[in-house]
Amino acid sequence: MKKIVSIGFLFFITSLWASQPRKVLIIGIDGLRTDALQQANTPNLDALIASGFYTYESWHEGITVSGPSWSTIMCGVEFPKHGVTSNSYSGSNYNNYPYFTKRAKECLPDLYQVQIVQWAPMSDNVYNDAWDQKIKVCDGCGANSVSAAQTQLQNANLDVMFVYFDECDLTGHSTGFSPLNPAYINAIQTVDGHVGSIMNALQSRPNYAQEDWIVLITTDHGGIGTGHGGNTSTERKIWWIGSGNYPVANQLTGVSDPGSYAMGNHNDVTALGNPSQADIAVTALDHLFRGTECDPFNPIWDLDGQSWLDSLHVEAPVGISENKPKEISIKLFPNPTTDFLSVWFENEKNETIIPLIYDQLGNQVMDFKFTNVNLNKLNIDINKLAKGAYYLTVNIGGNNITRLFTVE
Ligand SMILES: [Zn+2]
């Protein structure tokens, strides 16, 4: 009898592990210039945008080359930490700053994680990345990527998948990265079709209704002429899509340029309002770790990104509290503080938020531009503020709420 009970218990535990419901799909589209994406006809990306969080106004904070950019996207840190500054991947520091997939497995060792890439260096030159499978298809062969992804999506135990498409970048290099180039637009529309095929396969999973997938899509850089790697706006302007459960598309606009480590003018405070490439890894970890003991912001990991999971609003469907709206309120902690201030908002109605910080003389000392985005938590680096008392004013949906805090 005792034996039967323990077998039953073991089975229960095993099925819990096997059915980890929180799952991540990241689709990477190499070299997709932001203004060209807006120009192209992309019904499948639009469908993800329709209930999700997105921006066309994010800024690249590193080197606009694939090796360093994808490393930032997958590691959650910028190149001064992951060390990749070129497509040779020399100087890589993945032992200290690995892919998020490695961090995910440190806490959830049973995750099954697969990457499907076309561009070989991303597979061959990356180590310590904890993928269970690294699948490589020929460069530019989007249909092969799709078919590999469809096969993987038939595996009920799949937890994390990264699928990469190179068609836009290849076409940009051969005929021009431009919204006015029909060949480039055509490549974008082809990749959009691939995204649709993958989403169909994802939504056809037998247990899809019981699973909680987050889908994150981004590019590594834009382009100018037939190249990239510089610091022009068309190379640095990037976009970002996260699936969510909003009733309407939730667009982040008015994002200030935080500068970049490549240009030597990176501004940490402005960067808080910029959905950056490093946010993809942190958002993915936050999603996988919710409801577990795992900490997606483990300070030892020294991540640069922030999580946008609360902005995607995947935790609770919108509308639950519509009949009984909570009052808008904010909470600050720690207070007094020395270097860091966390601000929690009750923002059930997804109002526009504009936080400002003033000193006691009424001079504005910090501002942020979060618009049309539901934020429930904001971490503010206040290292640059002198000791003293300050006012944090948050405008939520036209109402100002002010709180005093002290820097010690
Ligand atoms: Zn390229």
Short mmCIF file of C-alpha atoms and ligand atoms in Angstrom, two decimals:
data_model
loop_
_atom_site.label_atom_id
_atom_site.label_comp_id
_atom_site.label_asym_id
_atom_site.label_seq_id
_atom_site.Cartn_x
_atom_site.Cartn_y
_atom_site.Cartn_z
CA MET A 1 0.00 0.00 0.00
CA LYS A 2 2.73 2.37 0.98
CA LYS A 3 4.50 1.65 -2.26
CA ILE A 4 1.42 2.45 -4.34
CA VAL A 5 1.00 5.76 -2.56
CA SER A 6 4.58 6.80 -3.24
CA ILE A 7 4.36 5.80 -6.89
CA GLY A 8 1.18 7.83 -7.14
CA PHE A 9 2.90 10.77 -5.50
CA LEU A 10 5.88 10.46 -7.81
CA PHE A 11 3.57 10.39 -10.80
CA PHE A 12 1.82 13.50 -9.51
CA ILE A 13 5.11 15.37 -9.11
CA THR A 14 6.33 14.23 -12.53
CA SER A 15 3.16 15.37 -14.23
CA LEU A 16 3.42 18.73 -12.50
CA TRP A 17 6.89 19.18 -13.92
CA ALA A 18 5.92 17.92 -17.32
CA SER A 19 3.01 20.29 -17.55
CA GLN A 20 4.69 23.57 -16.59
CA PRO A 21 1.99 25.84 -18.04
CA ARG A 22 4.00 29.04 -18.42
CA LYS A 23 5.81 28.99 -21.73
CA VAL A 24 7.79 31.36 -23.93
CA LEU A 25 8.03 31.81 -27.69
CA ILE A 26 10.50 34.38 -28.97
CA ILE A 27 10.51 35.17 -32.68
CA GLY A 28 13.58 37.06 -33.87
CA ILE A 29 13.47 38.86 -37.20
CA ASP A 30 16.93 39.99 -38.27
CA GLY A 31 17.37 43.46 -39.77
CA LEU A 32 13.75 44.57 -39.87
CA ARG A 33 13.79 48.35 -40.03
CA THR A 34 10.98 49.91 -38.01
CA ASP A 35 9.52 52.24 -40.64
CA ALA A 36 9.50 49.41 -43.18
CA LEU A 37 7.62 47.18 -40.77
CA GLN A 38 4.94 49.87 -40.48
CA GLN A 39 4.83 50.17 -44.27
CA ALA A 40 4.46 46.45 -45.00
CA ASN A 41 1.24 44.47 -44.98
CA THR A 42 1.67 42.19 -41.95
CA PRO A 43 -1.67 40.74 -40.84
CA ASN A 44 -0.07 38.14 -38.57
CA LEU A 45 2.09 40.58 -36.64
CA ASP A 46 -0.90 42.93 -36.54
CA ALA A 47 -2.97 40.16 -34.96
CA LEU A 48 -0.38 39.84 -32.17
CA ILE A 49 -0.32 43.59 -31.75
CA ALA A 50 -4.14 43.75 -31.59
CA SER A 51 -4.29 42.41 -28.04
CA GLY A 52 -0.71 43.06 -27.04
CA PHE A 53 1.87 45.61 -26.11
CA TYR A 54 4.04 47.10 -28.80
CA THR A 55 6.23 49.99 -29.78
CA TYR A 56 7.84 51.25 -32.98
CA GLU A 57 9.85 53.77 -30.99
CA SER A 58 12.33 51.80 -28.98
CA TRP A 59 16.04 52.56 -29.25
CA HIS A 60 19.05 50.30 -29.66
CA GLU A 61 21.39 50.83 -26.70
CA GLY A 62 24.39 48.90 -28.06
CA ILE A 63 26.09 47.99 -31.35
CA THR A 64 23.73 47.65 -34.34
CA VAL A 65 25.26 44.37 -35.51
CA SER A 66 23.69 40.92 -35.19
CA GLY A 67 26.17 39.15 -32.84
CA PRO A 68 26.12 41.79 -30.12
CA SER A 69 22.40 42.54 -30.58
CA TRP A 70 21.11 38.97 -30.35
CA SER A 71 23.41 38.41 -27.37
CA THR A 72 21.76 41.36 -25.63
CA ILE A 73 18.31 40.06 -26.50
CA MET A 74 19.03 36.57 -25.20
CA CYS A 75 21.27 37.44 -22.21
CA GLY A 76 19.39 40.45 -20.87
CA VAL A 77 22.56 42.52 -20.64
CA GLU A 78 24.23 44.99 -22.99
CA PHE A 79 27.59 44.36 -24.67
CA PRO A 80 29.80 45.82 -21.92
CA LYS A 81 28.74 42.74 -19.93
CA HIS A 82 28.21 39.95 -22.49
CA GLY A 83 31.36 41.05 -24.28
CA VAL A 84 30.20 40.39 -27.88
CA THR A 85 31.07 43.37 -30.05
CA SER A 86 31.11 41.82 -33.52
CA ASN A 87 29.87 38.88 -35.54
CA SER A 88 33.09 37.00 -34.72
CA TYR A 89 31.75 36.70 -31.16
CA SER A 90 35.31 37.10 -29.88
CA GLY A 91 35.42 38.42 -26.31
CA SER A 92 32.15 36.73 -25.41
CA ASN A 93 31.52 36.42 -21.69
CA TYR A 94 28.67 33.90 -21.65
CA ASN A 95 30.05 32.15 -18.58
CA ASN A 96 29.34 35.24 -16.48
CA TYR A 97 26.38 36.54 -18.51
CA PRO A 98 24.70 33.55 -20.17
CA TYR A 99 21.52 33.34 -22.22
CA PHE A 100 18.31 33.59 -20.17
CA THR A 101 17.73 29.93 -21.00
CA LYS A 102 20.69 29.04 -18.76
CA ARG A 103 19.29 31.18 -15.94
CA ALA A 104 15.85 29.63 -16.43
CA LYS A 105 17.26 26.13 -16.01
CA GLU A 106 19.21 27.07 -12.90
CA CYS A 107 15.86 27.37 -11.17
CA LEU A 108 13.59 25.17 -13.32
CA PRO A 109 15.91 22.35 -14.44
CA ASP A 110 13.15 20.40 -16.20
CA LEU A 111 12.36 23.08 -18.76
CA TYR A 112 12.60 21.88 -22.36
CA GLN A 113 14.09 24.62 -24.51
CA VAL A 114 14.75 24.71 -28.25
CA GLN A 115 16.34 27.21 -30.59
CA ILE A 116 15.86 27.25 -34.37
CA VAL A 117 18.23 29.56 -36.20
CA GLN A 118 19.45 30.17 -39.74
CA TRP A 119 22.52 32.31 -39.18
CA ALA A 120 25.19 29.80 -38.09
CA PRO A 121 27.33 31.97 -35.76
CA MET A 122 24.35 32.39 -33.43
CA SER A 123 24.35 28.64 -32.99
CA ASP A 124 28.04 27.77 -33.31
CA ASN A 125 29.64 30.63 -31.37
CA VAL A 126 27.34 30.70 -28.36
CA TYR A 127 28.06 28.44 -25.36
CA ASN A 128 26.63 27.94 -21.86
CA ASP A 129 23.15 28.55 -23.29
CA ALA A 130 21.38 25.43 -21.93
CA TRP A 131 19.28 24.73 -25.04
CA ASP A 132 18.07 21.14 -25.15
CA GLN A 133 18.17 21.34 -28.92
CA LYS A 134 20.00 23.76 -31.20
CA ILE A 135 18.49 23.39 -34.66
CA LYS A 136 20.20 25.05 -37.61
CA VAL A 137 18.59 25.43 -41.03
CA CYS A 138 20.09 27.03 -44.13
CA ASP A 139 20.39 30.82 -44.11
CA GLY A 140 17.33 32.52 -45.55
CA CYS A 141 15.33 29.27 -45.51
CA GLY A 142 12.27 30.51 -43.66
CA ALA A 143 10.08 27.59 -44.71
CA ASN A 144 12.57 25.21 -43.09
CA SER A 145 12.49 27.23 -39.88
CA VAL A 146 8.70 27.07 -39.89
CA SER A 147 8.60 23.35 -40.44
CA ALA A 148 11.17 22.75 -37.65
CA ALA A 149 9.08 24.97 -35.36
CA GLN A 150 5.88 23.10 -36.25
CA THR A 151 7.57 19.83 -35.36
CA GLN A 152 8.78 21.19 -32.02
CA LEU A 153 5.33 22.60 -31.22
CA GLN A 154 3.91 19.09 -31.39
CA ASN A 155 5.92 18.26 -28.28
CA ALA A 156 3.65 18.78 -25.27
CA ASN A 157 6.73 19.26 -23.08
CA LEU A 158 8.12 22.19 -25.04
CA ASP A 159 8.56 25.16 -22.68
CA VAL A 160 10.76 27.71 -24.44
CA MET A 161 11.36 28.19 -28.15
CA PHE A 162 13.35 30.78 -30.08
CA VAL A 163 12.78 30.94 -33.84
CA TYR A 164 14.92 33.23 -35.97
CA PHE A 165 14.35 34.54 -39.50
CA ASP A 166 17.08 36.07 -41.67
CA GLU A 167 15.19 36.94 -44.88
CA CYS A 168 14.78 40.65 -44.14
CA ASP A 169 18.43 41.18 -43.32
CA LEU A 170 19.65 39.22 -46.35
CA THR A 171 17.33 41.17 -48.67
CA GLY A 172 18.36 44.45 -47.06
CA HIS A 173 22.04 43.71 -47.69
CA SER A 174 21.45 42.75 -51.31
CA THR A 175 18.89 45.37 -52.37
CA GLY A 176 18.58 47.96 -49.61
CA PHE A 177 17.05 48.40 -46.17
CA SER A 178 14.25 50.76 -47.10
CA PRO A 179 10.48 51.07 -46.81
CA LEU A 180 10.63 52.20 -50.46
CA ASN A 181 12.29 48.96 -51.63
CA PRO A 182 9.60 46.51 -52.83
CA ALA A 183 11.96 43.54 -52.42
CA TYR A 184 12.58 44.44 -48.78
CA ILE A 185 8.87 44.95 -48.13
CA ASN A 186 8.21 41.61 -49.80
CA ALA A 187 10.72 39.88 -47.51
CA ILE A 188 8.96 41.38 -44.49
CA GLN A 189 5.62 40.12 -45.74
CA THR A 190 7.10 36.66 -46.32
CA VAL A 191 8.37 36.53 -42.74
CA ASP A 192 4.97 37.73 -41.54
CA GLY A 193 3.51 34.65 -43.24
CA HIS A 194 6.03 32.50 -41.35
CA VAL A 195 4.91 34.10 -38.09
CA GLY A 196 1.30 33.24 -38.98
CA SER A 197 2.20 29.60 -39.64
CA ILE A 198 4.00 29.34 -36.31
CA MET A 199 1.12 30.96 -34.43
CA ASN A 200 -1.30 28.51 -36.07
CA ALA A 201 0.82 25.60 -34.91
CA LEU A 202 1.09 27.10 -31.44
CA GLN A 203 -2.65 27.62 -31.10
CA SER A 204 -3.30 24.08 -32.37
CA ARG A 205 -1.47 22.48 -29.46
CA PRO A 206 -3.84 20.03 -27.76
CA ASN A 207 -3.34 21.70 -24.38
CA TYR A 208 -3.14 25.26 -25.66
CA ALA A 209 -6.14 26.37 -23.58
CA GLN A 210 -4.44 25.17 -20.39
CA GLU A 211 -1.09 26.71 -21.30
CA ASP A 212 0.05 30.26 -20.74
CA TRP A 213 2.28 31.30 -23.62
CA ILE A 214 3.94 34.65 -23.93
CA VAL A 215 5.05 35.56 -27.46
CA LEU A 216 7.79 38.17 -27.80
CA ILE A 217 8.93 39.42 -31.19
CA THR A 218 11.69 41.87 -32.00
CA THR A 219 14.53 42.70 -34.35
CA ASP A 220 18.24 43.12 -33.72
CA HIS A 221 18.76 46.35 -35.67
CA GLY A 222 17.50 48.46 -38.55
CA GLY A 223 19.55 49.40 -41.58
CA ILE A 224 20.61 52.15 -43.95
CA GLY A 225 21.50 51.71 -47.63
CA THR A 226 22.65 48.11 -47.80
CA GLY A 227 24.21 47.93 -44.36
CA HIS A 228 24.04 48.59 -40.66
CA GLY A 229 26.39 48.80 -37.69
CA GLY A 230 26.35 52.57 -37.28
CA ASN A 231 24.37 54.90 -35.07
CA THR A 232 21.87 56.53 -37.40
CA SER A 233 18.22 56.59 -36.32
CA THR A 234 17.21 54.13 -39.02
CA GLU A 235 19.76 51.64 -37.68
CA ARG A 236 19.02 52.30 -33.99
CA LYS A 237 15.24 52.61 -34.06
CA ILE A 238 13.78 49.22 -33.19
CA TRP A 239 10.39 47.74 -32.44
CA TRP A 240 9.07 45.23 -29.94
CA ILE A 241 5.86 43.23 -29.74
CA GLY A 242 4.59 41.27 -26.76
CA SER A 243 1.42 39.25 -26.88
CA GLY A 244 -1.05 40.06 -24.16
CA ASN A 245 -4.71 39.96 -23.31
CA TYR A 246 -5.69 43.57 -23.81
CA PRO A 247 -8.99 44.27 -25.52
CA VAL A 248 -7.15 46.78 -27.72
CA ALA A 249 -3.62 47.23 -29.03
CA ASN A 250 -1.51 48.84 -26.36
CA GLN A 251 1.10 51.08 -27.95
CA LEU A 252 4.04 52.67 -26.19
CA THR A 253 4.87 56.03 -27.78
CA GLY A 254 6.95 59.06 -26.97
CA VAL A 255 9.96 57.02 -25.88
CA SER A 256 13.02 59.17 -25.22
CA ASP A 257 16.33 58.11 -26.76
CA PRO A 258 18.53 56.85 -23.90
CA GLY A 259 21.66 57.03 -26.06
CA SER A 260 23.84 53.93 -26.31
CA TYR A 261 26.93 52.28 -24.96
CA ALA A 262 28.28 52.27 -28.52
CA MET A 263 27.98 56.06 -28.70
CA GLY A 264 29.29 56.48 -25.15
CA ASN A 265 26.27 58.50 -24.04
CA HIS A 266 24.04 55.89 -22.42
CA ASN A 267 21.64 57.44 -19.89
CA ASP A 268 20.51 54.86 -17.31
CA VAL A 269 17.53 56.90 -16.13
CA THR A 270 16.11 57.60 -19.59
CA ALA A 271 16.67 53.94 -20.41
CA LEU A 272 14.03 53.00 -17.81
CA GLY A 273 11.35 54.25 -20.21
CA ASN A 274 12.84 52.56 -23.26
CA PRO A 275 11.73 49.00 -23.94
CA SER A 276 15.21 47.73 -24.72
CA GLN A 277 16.52 44.55 -26.28
CA ALA A 278 17.71 43.41 -22.85
CA ASP A 279 14.08 43.44 -21.68
CA ILE A 280 13.18 40.41 -23.82
CA ALA A 281 15.23 38.00 -21.69
CA VAL A 282 14.07 39.50 -18.40
CA THR A 283 10.41 39.50 -19.46
CA ALA A 284 10.77 35.86 -20.52
CA LEU A 285 12.31 34.91 -17.15
CA ASP A 286 9.64 36.84 -15.27
CA HIS A 287 6.94 34.95 -17.16
CA LEU A 288 8.52 31.53 -16.58
CA PHE A 289 9.17 32.23 -12.90
CA ARG A 290 5.83 33.73 -11.82
CA GLY A 291 4.29 31.61 -9.11
CA THR A 292 7.60 29.90 -8.30
CA GLU A 293 10.36 30.63 -5.80
CA CYS A 294 12.64 31.72 -8.64
CA ASP A 295 13.65 35.38 -8.81
CA PRO A 296 13.85 36.80 -12.35
CA PHE A 297 15.70 39.83 -10.97
CA ASN A 298 18.35 37.88 -9.07
CA PRO A 299 20.90 40.63 -8.29
CA ILE A 300 23.77 38.17 -8.74
CA TRP A 301 22.83 37.90 -12.40
CA ASP A 302 23.37 41.65 -12.84
CA LEU A 303 20.83 41.96 -15.65
CA ASP A 304 20.32 45.23 -17.54
CA GLY A 305 16.79 44.56 -18.77
CA GLN A 306 13.47 45.14 -17.09
CA SER A 307 10.33 43.05 -17.29
CA TRP A 308 7.32 44.27 -19.24
CA LEU A 309 5.20 41.35 -18.12
CA ASP A 310 2.84 43.51 -16.08
CA SER A 311 2.43 45.80 -19.07
CA LEU A 312 1.36 42.82 -21.15
CA HIS A 313 -1.29 42.24 -18.52
CA VAL A 314 -1.22 38.49 -18.87
CA GLU A 315 -1.79 37.91 -15.15
CA ALA A 316 -5.50 38.71 -14.94
CA PRO A 317 -7.86 39.37 -17.82
CA VAL A 318 -8.84 42.99 -18.25
CA GLY A 319 -12.42 43.71 -17.24
CA ILE A 320 -12.61 41.73 -14.01
CA SER A 321 -12.86 44.87 -11.90
CA GLU A 322 -14.72 47.04 -14.40
CA ASN A 323 -17.90 47.13 -12.35
CA LYS A 324 -16.05 48.00 -9.21
CA PRO A 325 -13.00 50.04 -10.19
CA LYS A 326 -10.38 50.40 -7.51
CA GLU A 327 -9.29 53.89 -6.65
CA ILE A 328 -6.09 54.91 -8.31
CA SER A 329 -3.28 54.84 -5.77
CA ILE A 330 0.47 54.46 -5.62
CA LYS A 331 2.85 52.95 -3.08
CA LEU A 332 6.53 53.71 -2.66
CA PHE A 333 9.23 51.62 -1.04
CA PRO A 334 11.72 51.64 0.44
CA ASN A 335 11.15 55.10 1.87
CA PRO A 336 13.52 56.55 2.97
CA THR A 337 15.80 55.06 0.35
CA THR A 338 19.41 55.29 -0.71
CA ASP A 339 19.66 54.36 -4.36
CA PHE A 340 16.47 52.73 -5.60
CA LEU A 341 12.76 53.48 -5.42
CA SER A 342 10.03 51.01 -6.34
CA VAL A 343 6.67 52.50 -7.23
CA TRP A 344 3.56 50.32 -7.33
CA PHE A 345 0.43 51.60 -9.06
CA GLU A 346 -3.17 50.55 -8.79
CA ASN A 347 -3.93 51.11 -12.42
CA GLU A 348 -6.78 48.78 -13.17
CA LYS A 349 -8.19 50.93 -15.92
CA ASN A 350 -4.92 51.00 -17.87
CA GLU A 351 -4.67 54.73 -17.72
CA THR A 352 -1.79 56.67 -19.22
CA ILE A 353 0.91 57.24 -16.60
CA ILE A 354 3.30 60.19 -16.45
CA PRO A 355 5.63 60.14 -13.42
CA LEU A 356 7.67 63.24 -12.50
CA ILE A 357 10.08 63.94 -9.64
CA TYR A 358 10.46 67.41 -8.12
CA ASP A 359 12.75 68.76 -5.44
CA GLN A 360 11.38 70.80 -2.55
CA LEU A 361 11.73 74.02 -4.51
CA GLY A 362 9.46 72.64 -7.19
CA ASN A 363 12.23 72.08 -9.75
CA GLN A 364 11.70 69.00 -11.87
CA VAL A 365 14.71 66.72 -11.40
CA MET A 366 13.65 63.63 -13.35
CA ASP A 367 11.01 62.77 -15.87
CA PHE A 368 9.85 59.67 -17.69
CA LYS A 369 7.67 59.15 -20.67
CA PHE A 370 5.38 56.19 -20.28
CA THR A 371 2.30 56.82 -22.37
CA ASN A 372 -0.55 54.57 -23.39
CA VAL A 373 0.94 51.79 -21.37
CA ASN A 374 -0.34 49.98 -18.34
CA LEU A 375 2.46 49.89 -15.85
CA ASN A 376 1.91 48.36 -12.46
CA LYS A 377 5.44 48.72 -11.22
CA LEU A 378 8.25 51.11 -11.92
CA ASN A 379 11.78 50.87 -10.56
CA ILE A 380 13.52 54.22 -10.43
CA ASP A 381 17.28 54.57 -10.09
CA ILE A 382 17.69 57.59 -7.84
CA ASN A 383 21.45 57.30 -7.42
CA LYS A 384 21.92 60.65 -9.12
CA LEU A 385 19.71 62.50 -6.62
CA ALA A 386 21.39 64.31 -3.72
CA LYS A 387 20.27 63.51 -0.17
CA GLY A 388 17.02 65.23 0.75
CA ALA A 389 13.27 65.15 0.34
CA TYR A 390 11.56 64.92 -3.06
CA TYR A 391 8.08 64.73 -4.45
CA LEU A 392 7.04 62.00 -6.84
CA THR A 393 4.01 63.10 -8.81
CA VAL A 394 2.25 60.54 -10.94
CA ASN A 395 -0.37 61.60 -13.41
CA ILE A 396 -2.65 58.64 -14.03
CA GLY A 397 -5.43 59.27 -16.50
CA GLY A 398 -5.44 63.00 -15.78
CA ASN A 399 -5.37 62.71 -11.96
CA ASN A 400 -2.25 63.83 -10.12
CA ILE A 401 -1.13 61.86 -7.09
CA THR A 402 1.86 63.14 -5.14
CA ARG A 403 3.98 61.32 -2.55
CA LEU A 404 6.93 62.55 -0.55
CA PHE A 405 10.05 60.42 -0.38
CA THR A 406 13.46 60.87 1.16
CA VAL A 407 16.89 60.04 -0.18
CA GLU A 408 19.38 59.27 2.58
ZN ZN B 1 22.90 42.27 -41.40
#
